[in-house]
Coordinates of C-alpha atoms and ligand atoms in Angstrom, one line a residue:
M1 CA 0.0 0.0 0.0
G2 CA 3.0 2.2 -0.4
D3 CA 3.4 5.4 1.8
A4 CA 1.2 6.7 4.5
A5 CA -0.7 9.1 2.2
S6 CA -1.6 6.4 -0.4
R7 CA -2.6 4.0 2.4
R8 CA -5.0 6.6 3.9
A9 CA -6.4 7.3 0.4
G10 CA -6.9 3.6 -0.3
I11 CA -8.7 3.1 3.0
A12 CA -10.9 6.2 2.4
A13 CA -11.8 5.0 -1.1
A14 CA -12.6 1.5 0.4
A15 CA -14.9 3.1 3.0
V16 CA -16.7 5.0 0.2
A17 CA -17.1 1.8 -1.8
L18 CA -18.6 0.1 1.3
R19 CA -21.1 2.9 1.7
R20 CA -22.2 2.5 -1.9
G21 CA -22.9 -1.2 -1.2
K22 CA -19.7 -2.5 -3.0
L23 CA -17.4 -5.3 -1.9
V24 CA -13.9 -4.7 -0.8
G25 CA -10.9 -7.1 -0.2
M26 CA -9.8 -6.4 3.4
P27 CA -6.6 -7.6 5.1
T28 CA -6.9 -9.0 8.6
E29 CA -4.3 -10.6 10.8
T30 CA -5.8 -14.1 9.9
V31 CA -6.8 -14.2 6.2
Y32 CA -8.1 -11.6 3.8
G33 CA -11.9 -10.9 4.1
L34 CA -14.5 -10.1 1.5
A35 CA -16.0 -7.0 3.2
A36 CA -19.4 -5.5 2.9
D37 CA -21.6 -3.1 4.8
A38 CA -23.3 -5.4 7.3
T39 CA -26.3 -3.1 7.6
N40 CA -27.1 -3.2 3.8
P41 CA -29.1 -6.3 2.7
D42 CA -28.1 -5.9 -0.9
A43 CA -24.4 -5.6 -0.1
V44 CA -24.6 -8.6 2.1
A45 CA -26.4 -10.5 -0.6
A46 CA -23.6 -9.6 -3.0
I47 CA -21.1 -11.4 -0.8
F48 CA -23.1 -14.7 -1.1
L49 CA -23.4 -14.3 -4.8
A50 CA -19.7 -13.4 -5.3
K51 CA -18.5 -16.4 -3.3
G52 CA -21.1 -18.8 -4.5
R53 CA -21.8 -19.3 -0.8
P54 CA -25.0 -21.0 0.4
R55 CA -27.3 -18.6 2.1
F56 CA -27.7 -20.8 5.2
N57 CA -24.0 -20.1 6.0
P58 CA -23.9 -17.0 8.2
L59 CA -21.1 -14.4 8.2
I60 CA -18.8 -12.9 10.8
V61 CA -19.5 -9.3 11.7
H62 CA -16.3 -7.2 12.3
V63 CA -16.5 -4.3 14.7
G64 CA -14.0 -1.8 16.1
S65 CA -14.6 -2.5 19.8
L66 CA -16.2 -4.6 22.5
A67 CA -18.7 -1.8 23.1
E68 CA -19.8 -2.0 19.4
A69 CA -20.1 -5.8 19.8
Q70 CA -22.3 -5.2 22.8
S71 CA -24.6 -3.0 20.8
L72 CA -25.3 -5.9 18.4
A73 CA -25.3 -8.8 20.9
I74 CA -25.6 -9.9 24.5
L75 CA -22.3 -11.0 25.7
S76 CA -22.2 -13.6 28.5
P77 CA -19.6 -13.4 31.3
D78 CA -17.5 -16.1 29.4
A79 CA -17.8 -14.0 26.2
V80 CA -16.6 -10.8 28.0
R81 CA -13.7 -12.8 29.6
L82 CA -12.6 -14.1 26.1
A83 CA -13.0 -10.7 24.5
G84 CA -10.9 -9.1 27.3
A85 CA -8.2 -11.7 26.7
F86 CA -8.1 -11.9 22.9
W87 CA -9.7 -8.8 21.3
P88 CA -8.6 -7.1 19.2
G89 CA -7.4 -10.4 17.6
P90 CA -8.1 -13.7 15.9
L91 CA -11.0 -14.8 18.0
T92 CA -14.7 -14.9 16.9
L93 CA -17.4 -15.2 19.5
V94 CA -20.8 -16.6 18.7
V95 CA -23.2 -14.8 21.0
R96 CA -26.9 -13.9 21.3
R97 CA -28.0 -11.4 18.7
R98 CA -30.0 -8.4 20.0
A99 CA -33.3 -8.3 18.2
A100 CA -32.7 -4.6 17.3
A101 CA -29.1 -5.2 16.1
S102 CA -28.5 -3.1 13.0
V103 CA -27.3 -5.9 10.7
A104 CA -29.1 -7.4 7.7
D105 CA -30.9 -10.6 8.5
L106 CA -29.0 -12.5 5.8
V107 CA -25.8 -11.9 7.8
T108 CA -26.9 -14.3 10.5
A109 CA -28.9 -16.6 8.2
G110 CA -31.9 -16.2 10.4
L111 CA -30.2 -17.5 13.5
D112 CA -30.8 -15.8 16.9
T113 CA -27.0 -15.8 17.4
I114 CA -24.4 -13.7 15.7
A115 CA -20.6 -14.2 15.2
V116 CA -18.6 -11.1 16.0
R117 CA -14.9 -10.3 16.1
V118 CA -12.7 -7.2 16.6
P119 CA -9.7 -7.7 14.2
R120 CA -6.3 -6.3 15.2
H121 CA -4.9 -5.7 11.7
P122 CA -4.2 -1.9 11.5
V123 CA -5.8 -1.6 8.0
A124 CA -8.9 -3.5 9.1
Q125 CA -9.1 -1.2 12.2
E126 CA -8.7 1.9 10.1
L127 CA -11.3 0.7 7.6
L128 CA -13.8 0.1 10.4
A129 CA -13.1 3.5 11.9
A130 CA -13.4 5.3 8.5
F131 CA -16.6 3.3 7.6
G132 CA -18.1 3.7 11.0
A133 CA -20.5 0.7 10.9
P134 CA -20.1 -3.1 11.3
I135 CA -18.5 -4.9 8.4
A136 CA -19.6 -8.4 7.3
A137 CA -16.7 -10.4 5.9
P138 CA -16.2 -14.0 5.2
S139 CA -12.8 -15.2 4.0
A140 CA -12.1 -13.8 0.5
N141 CA -12.1 -17.0 -1.4
L142 CA -14.7 -18.8 -3.6
S143 CA -17.0 -20.9 -1.4
G144 CA -15.3 -24.2 -0.6
H145 CA -11.9 -23.1 -1.9
V146 CA -8.7 -22.5 0.1
S147 CA -8.7 -19.2 2.2
A148 CA -6.8 -16.2 0.8
T149 CA -3.6 -15.0 2.6
T150 CA -2.4 -12.6 0.0
A151 CA -4.0 -9.9 -2.1
G152 CA -3.1 -12.0 -5.2
H153 CA -5.2 -14.9 -3.9
V154 CA -8.1 -12.5 -3.5
A155 CA -7.7 -11.2 -7.0
A156 CA -7.4 -14.8 -8.4
D157 CA -10.7 -15.9 -6.8
L158 CA -12.8 -12.7 -6.7
G159 CA -10.9 -9.9 -8.6
D160 CA -13.8 -9.1 -10.9
K161 CA -16.3 -8.9 -8.0
V162 CA -14.6 -6.3 -5.7
A163 CA -14.4 -2.5 -6.0
C164 CA -10.8 -2.7 -4.6
I165 CA -8.4 -4.9 -2.7
L166 CA -6.4 -3.3 0.2
D167 CA -3.1 -5.0 -0.3
A168 CA -1.2 -5.2 3.0
G169 CA 1.1 -8.1 2.0
P170 CA 0.8 -11.7 3.3
T171 CA -1.3 -12.0 6.4
E172 CA 0.5 -12.3 9.7
L173 CA -1.1 -15.5 11.1
G174 CA -2.3 -17.4 8.0
L175 CA -5.2 -19.3 9.6
E176 CA -8.8 -18.1 10.2
S177 CA -10.0 -16.9 13.6
T178 CA -10.9 -19.5 16.3
I179 CA -14.7 -19.6 16.7
V180 CA -16.1 -20.2 20.2
D181 CA -19.8 -20.4 20.8
V182 CA -20.5 -18.7 24.1
S183 CA -24.2 -18.2 23.4
A184 CA -25.3 -21.0 25.7
T185 CA -24.3 -22.2 29.2
V186 CA -21.5 -24.5 28.0
P187 CA -19.0 -22.9 25.7
R188 CA -18.0 -24.8 22.6
L189 CA -15.2 -24.7 20.1
L190 CA -16.9 -24.5 16.7
R191 CA -13.7 -24.0 14.7
P192 CA -10.1 -24.3 15.8
G193 CA -8.1 -21.4 14.5
A194 CA -5.4 -18.9 15.1
V195 CA -5.9 -18.8 18.9
S196 CA -5.0 -22.3 20.1
R197 CA -7.4 -24.4 22.1
E198 CA -4.8 -24.3 24.9
R199 CA -5.0 -20.5 25.2
I200 CA -8.8 -20.5 25.3
E201 CA -8.9 -23.3 27.8
A202 CA -6.5 -21.4 30.0
K203 CA -9.4 -18.8 30.3
L204 CA -12.5 -21.0 30.3
G205 CA -11.4 -24.5 31.4
E206 CA -11.8 -27.5 29.1
L207 CA -13.7 -26.9 25.9
R208 CA -16.3 -29.1 24.2
T209 CA -15.8 -29.4 20.5
L210 CA -18.4 -29.4 17.9
A211 CA -19.1 -33.1 17.5
G212 CA -18.7 -34.7 14.1
H213 CA -19.6 -33.1 10.8
D214 CA -23.4 -33.2 10.4
Q215 CA -23.7 -32.5 6.7
A216 CA -27.5 -32.0 7.0
R217 CA -27.6 -29.5 9.8
P218 CA -24.1 -28.2 10.7
L219 CA -23.9 -26.1 13.8
A220 CA -21.3 -23.7 12.3
P221 CA -22.8 -24.1 8.9
G222 CA -19.4 -23.4 7.2
M223 CA -17.9 -26.4 8.8
L224 CA -19.1 -28.8 6.2
A225 CA -16.7 -31.7 5.8
S226 CA -15.5 -30.8 2.3
H227 CA -14.8 -27.2 3.0
Y228 CA -11.3 -25.7 2.4
A229 CA -10.7 -28.0 -0.6
P230 CA -8.0 -27.6 -3.2
R231 CA -8.7 -29.2 -6.5
A232 CA -6.0 -31.9 -5.9
K233 CA -6.7 -35.0 -3.9
L234 CA -5.0 -35.1 -0.5
R235 CA -3.3 -38.1 1.2
L236 CA -2.7 -37.3 4.9
N237 CA -0.1 -38.4 7.4
V238 CA 2.1 -39.9 4.8
A239 CA 5.3 -41.8 5.5
E240 CA 6.3 -41.8 1.9
A241 CA 5.7 -39.6 -1.3
L242 CA 4.4 -41.6 -4.2
P243 CA 5.5 -41.0 -7.8
G244 CA 3.6 -38.0 -9.3
E245 CA 2.5 -36.6 -6.0
A246 CA 3.4 -33.1 -4.7
L247 CA 4.6 -33.1 -1.1
L248 CA 3.4 -30.8 1.7
A249 CA 6.3 -31.2 4.2
F250 CA 6.7 -30.3 7.8
G251 CA 9.9 -30.4 9.8
G252 CA 13.5 -31.3 8.9
H253 CA 13.2 -35.0 7.9
L254 CA 11.7 -35.5 4.5
P255 CA 10.1 -39.0 3.8
P256 CA 11.2 -41.5 1.2
G257 CA 10.1 -40.4 -2.3
A258 CA 10.6 -36.7 -1.5
D259 CA 13.4 -36.4 -4.0
R260 CA 11.1 -37.3 -6.9
A261 CA 8.0 -35.3 -5.8
A262 CA 6.3 -33.2 -8.4
A263 CA 6.8 -30.2 -6.1
I264 CA 7.6 -29.6 -2.5
R265 CA 6.5 -26.9 0.0
N266 CA 7.9 -27.2 3.5
L267 CA 5.6 -25.5 6.0
S268 CA 8.4 -25.2 8.5
P269 CA 11.8 -26.9 8.1
S270 CA 12.4 -26.3 11.8
G271 CA 9.0 -27.7 12.8
D272 CA 7.6 -24.4 14.1
L273 CA 3.8 -24.5 14.1
T274 CA 3.4 -20.7 14.0
E275 CA 5.6 -20.5 10.9
A276 CA 3.7 -23.5 9.4
A277 CA 0.3 -21.8 10.0
K278 CA 1.5 -18.7 8.2
N279 CA 2.6 -20.6 5.1
F280 CA -0.3 -23.1 5.2
F281 CA -2.9 -21.9 2.7
A282 CA -0.3 -20.4 0.3
A283 CA 1.5 -23.7 0.2
L284 CA -1.8 -25.6 -0.5
R285 CA -2.6 -23.2 -3.3
A286 CA 0.9 -23.5 -4.8
L287 CA 0.9 -27.3 -4.7
D288 CA -2.7 -27.5 -6.0
S289 CA -1.5 -26.0 -9.3
R290 CA 1.4 -28.4 -9.6
A291 CA -0.1 -31.9 -9.2
A292 CA -3.3 -33.9 -9.0
K293 CA -2.4 -35.5 -5.7
I294 CA -0.8 -33.9 -2.6
A295 CA 0.9 -36.1 0.0
V296 CA 0.8 -34.4 3.4
M297 CA 3.3 -35.2 6.2
P298 CA 2.0 -35.5 9.8
I299 CA 1.6 -32.2 11.6
P300 CA 1.5 -32.4 15.4
N301 CA -2.1 -31.9 16.7
R302 CA -1.2 -29.4 19.4
G303 CA -1.3 -25.5 19.4
L304 CA -2.0 -24.2 15.9
G305 CA -1.5 -27.8 14.6
E306 CA -5.1 -28.6 15.5
A307 CA -6.5 -25.9 13.1
M308 CA -4.2 -27.1 10.3
N309 CA -5.2 -30.7 10.8
D310 CA -8.9 -29.6 10.9
R311 CA -8.5 -27.9 7.5
L312 CA -6.6 -30.8 6.0
S313 CA -9.1 -33.4 7.1
R314 CA -11.9 -31.3 5.5
A315 CA -9.8 -30.8 2.4
A316 CA -9.3 -34.6 2.2
A317 CA -13.0 -35.4 2.7
P318 CA -14.9 -37.0 -0.2
R319 CA -16.8 -34.5 -2.3
Ligands
LIG1 O1 -10.4 -15.1 10.4 C1 -11.6 -15.1 10.0 O2 -12.5 -15.5 10.8 C2 -11.9 -14.6 8.6 C3 -11.6 -13.1 8.6 C4 -11.9 -12.5 7.3 O3 -12.2 -12.5 9.7 N1 -13.3 -14.8 8.3 C5 -13.8 -16.1 8.1 O4 -15.1 -16.1 7.7 O5 -13.1 -17.1 8.2 P1 -15.8 -17.4 7.0 O6 -17.1 -16.9 6.6 O7 -14.9 -18.0 6.0 O8 -16.1 -18.3 8.2 C6 -17.0 -18.0 9.2 C7 -17.5 -19.2 9.9 C8 -18.4 -20.0 9.1 O9 -18.1 -21.4 9.3 C9 -19.8 -19.8 9.6 O10 -20.7 -20.9 9.4 C10 -19.5 -19.5 11.0 O11 -18.4 -18.7 11.0 N2 -20.6 -18.7 11.7 C11 -21.0 -17.4 11.4 N3 -22.0 -17.0 12.1 C12 -22.3 -18.1 12.9 C13 -23.3 -18.3 14.0 N4 -24.2 -17.4 14.3 N5 -23.3 -19.5 14.5 C14 -22.4 -20.5 14.2 N6 -21.4 -20.3 13.3 C15 -21.4 -19.1 12.7
LIG2 MG1 -14.1 -19.3 4.8

């Protein structure tokens, strides 16, 4: 986004576009979002159309502060505790929507809950401040495709559907926000993400996880088994790369067959999960264009590994 003046001008132009009901590519610390005025039903409808997203799958509403979140929703004590610990940041809270909340009904897909988050990316914060109203934004990828962690990914999937893309370089964290449902008495982890389960449990105690993938009536409707799918077929937890396969590697020791892989991306040669998360979606996109099959090395299931393994098992699910 160049110097401070062009950055300010870009954000001001994006705010004008949002006011006119247009869509904007917005960087956040997790992944890029496809932003629209959450109070404008036509703008919100345009998000669903652009992504090819089923209308039963509600959107996350981005706001500038806890107080703004409280004007849209009723936050339980657990919700306030988590907001205090992780906002602004990569945590989405599913909370009870206020009947009078000024967001289009399509945003929440008719549910009496609403997903809210205060992002910490400076460009997202400045856009929220310049726009002055809640912003609905799903990840800026075609529905069911791999999330976008660069402006180039957004352009590839949705370039002709947005008024502009605020390019702030590759996103810092690389995985979507963690979603915790704190709308009922027992909090539940709906989607593992950029805040690890361990960090949430340190605040709330042990978390129940959304059980199974109920294709008919998913609780977090976006959590369908075949979400996050590249075109290539995935083979998980491999001990060996087969001829013709691309290899998604993790750590210092490559498996047999790596030398003849169609392509290799190593998420983190040193085995660092934070580094791996940052590289994750870009590596999947890159390998997807190089081979029809991707062999994936095991990734430890702790910390950010849980979210990567979640996305991988969805990407590998039959479709
Ligand atoms: O990091 C992120 O969360 C990114 C950035 C742009 O903020 N956004 C994102 O949005 O990943 P999306 O639409 O790709 O994923 C949002 C998920 C979907 O699985 C959706 O079903 C779920 O949030 N969701 C939204 N509202 C919900 C609600 N009221 N109850 C349960 N799940 C909800
Ligand atoms: Mg998404």
